[in-house]
Amino acid sequence: MTQLKRRWRLIGRRSAKRTGRHTTGHPYVRVEHRHPDPRARATAVLLDRLEPAWMILYGPWSRRFYALALFATPGPLIVEAFTAQELTDQMRQAEQDTLIAPWPPTAAAPAA
């Protein structure tokens, strides 16, 4: 028990030079809650509604658009891009690539 208290003191020890919003002695600052990149999120929602064969997502941390294929593919198909236009271009290319490949893949006939 004493060792746990000693460790907690080491972890919980704070330096005298703390700055920021939640430090002792500083006035309370109200922070307004907002969603990052509202325009990009709205674009992702619109693309998701326009593309029934794809699930479109926007990652606010990575600031990228992601598209997950909902149609049959040989493996998981995920496309990512920085802009919505790049994403749609890559989606069309991925659709062409998967439509050219035969599905389901046929096994090669054994040599006689």
Tab-separated table of C-alpha atoms in Angstrom:
chain	number	residue	atom	x	y	z
A	1	MET	CA	0.000	0.000	0.000
A	2	THR	CA	2.792	2.427	0.851
A	3	GLN	CA	4.499	1.672	-2.438
A	4	LEU	CA	1.292	2.479	-4.305
A	5	LYS	CA	1.029	5.819	-2.506
A	6	ARG	CA	4.649	6.615	-3.345
A	7	ARG	CA	4.069	5.806	-7.015
A	8	TRP	CA	0.926	7.899	-7.083
A	9	ARG	CA	2.865	10.843	-5.640
A	10	LEU	CA	5.454	10.500	-8.386
A	11	ILE	CA	2.827	10.331	-11.131
A	12	GLY	CA	0.568	12.965	-9.638
A	13	ARG	CA	3.332	15.484	-8.960
A	14	ARG	CA	2.840	18.633	-10.958
A	15	SER	CA	5.344	21.259	-11.883
A	16	ALA	CA	4.955	24.770	-10.524
A	17	LYS	CA	4.885	26.208	-14.052
A	18	ARG	CA	1.498	25.134	-15.328
A	19	THR	CA	-0.385	27.191	-17.838
A	20	GLY	CA	-3.665	26.567	-19.490
A	21	ARG	CA	-7.386	26.712	-19.138
A	22	HIS	CA	-7.834	24.456	-16.128
A	23	THR	CA	-5.065	25.532	-13.792
A	24	THR	CA	-5.539	26.921	-10.321
A	25	GLY	CA	-5.589	30.687	-10.193
A	26	HIS	CA	-6.777	31.201	-13.768
A	27	PRO	CA	-10.317	32.365	-14.511
A	28	TYR	CA	-12.831	29.903	-15.915
A	29	VAL	CA	-13.040	30.113	-19.695
A	30	ARG	CA	-16.138	28.786	-21.401
A	31	VAL	CA	-15.254	26.668	-24.422
A	32	GLU	CA	-17.784	26.424	-27.213
A	33	HIS	CA	-18.397	22.895	-28.475
A	34	ARG	CA	-18.217	22.613	-32.245
A	35	HIS	CA	-17.753	19.891	-34.805
A	36	PRO	CA	-14.526	20.015	-36.807
A	37	ASP	CA	-14.878	20.523	-40.562
A	38	PRO	CA	-18.676	20.834	-40.871
A	39	ARG	CA	-18.490	21.381	-44.651
A	40	ALA	CA	-16.458	18.199	-45.195
A	41	ARG	CA	-18.824	16.198	-42.982
A	42	ALA	CA	-21.808	17.478	-44.957
A	43	THR	CA	-20.053	16.564	-48.202
A	44	ALA	CA	-19.462	13.036	-46.917
A	45	VAL	CA	-23.123	12.665	-45.953
A	46	LEU	CA	-24.229	13.887	-49.385
A	47	LEU	CA	-21.840	11.518	-51.179
A	48	ASP	CA	-23.044	8.653	-48.995
A	49	ARG	CA	-26.630	9.326	-50.066
A	50	LEU	CA	-25.695	9.663	-53.740
A	51	GLU	CA	-23.588	6.478	-53.880
A	52	PRO	CA	-25.655	3.434	-52.804
A	53	ALA	CA	-22.864	0.967	-53.636
A	54	TRP	CA	-20.394	2.723	-51.304
A	55	MET	CA	-20.322	3.789	-47.690
A	56	ILE	CA	-18.678	7.213	-47.467
A	57	LEU	CA	-17.064	8.427	-44.241
A	58	TYR	CA	-15.074	11.493	-43.227
A	59	GLY	CA	-12.306	11.247	-40.645
A	60	PRO	CA	-12.003	14.537	-38.747
A	61	TRP	CA	-8.662	13.561	-37.220
A	62	SER	CA	-7.072	12.483	-40.517
A	63	ARG	CA	-9.121	14.992	-42.555
A	64	ARG	CA	-9.647	12.414	-45.271
A	65	PHE	CA	-12.629	10.958	-47.042
A	66	TYR	CA	-13.015	7.163	-46.977
A	67	ALA	CA	-15.184	4.969	-49.193
A	68	LEU	CA	-15.929	1.339	-48.354
A	69	ALA	CA	-17.316	-0.837	-51.142
A	70	LEU	CA	-20.640	-2.509	-50.378
A	71	PHE	CA	-20.585	-4.657	-53.511
A	72	ALA	CA	-18.892	-8.018	-53.946
A	73	THR	CA	-15.118	-7.745	-54.239
A	74	PRO	CA	-12.346	-10.335	-53.902
A	75	GLY	CA	-11.170	-8.628	-50.716
A	76	PRO	CA	-12.005	-5.563	-48.656
A	77	LEU	CA	-12.020	-2.481	-50.854
A	78	ILE	CA	-11.358	0.831	-49.119
A	79	VAL	CA	-10.514	4.011	-50.999
A	80	GLU	CA	-9.246	7.192	-49.344
A	81	ALA	CA	-8.538	10.730	-50.549
A	82	PHE	CA	-8.113	14.281	-49.285
A	83	THR	CA	-10.923	15.759	-51.389
A	84	ALA	CA	-14.348	14.534	-52.419
A	85	GLN	CA	-13.493	14.872	-56.114
A	86	GLU	CA	-10.380	12.708	-55.742
A	87	LEU	CA	-12.462	10.166	-53.840
A	88	THR	CA	-15.100	9.895	-56.557
A	89	ASP	CA	-12.398	9.534	-59.216
A	90	GLN	CA	-10.760	6.723	-57.255
A	91	MET	CA	-14.145	5.087	-56.654
A	92	ARG	CA	-14.878	5.025	-60.396
A	93	GLN	CA	-11.425	3.575	-61.083
A	94	ALA	CA	-11.941	0.902	-58.413
A	95	GLU	CA	-15.329	0.009	-59.882
A	96	GLN	CA	-13.788	-0.413	-63.330
A	97	ASP	CA	-10.956	-2.529	-61.960
A	98	THR	CA	-13.272	-4.880	-60.073
A	99	LEU	CA	-15.731	-5.200	-62.962
A	100	ILE	CA	-12.963	-6.258	-65.344
A	101	ALA	CA	-11.734	-9.000	-63.018
A	102	PRO	CA	-13.923	-12.129	-63.122
A	103	TRP	CA	-15.918	-12.786	-59.974
A	104	PRO	CA	-15.856	-15.320	-58.476
A	105	PRO	CA	-12.322	-16.105	-59.558
A	106	THR	CA	-12.139	-19.367	-61.461
A	107	ALA	CA	-9.622	-21.956	-60.386
A	108	ALA	CA	-7.059	-22.821	-62.987
A	109	ALA	CA	-7.601	-26.225	-64.556
A	110	PRO	CA	-4.968	-28.756	-63.434
A	111	ALA	CA	-2.470	-29.730	-66.096
A	112	ALA	CA	-2.930	-33.268	-67.448
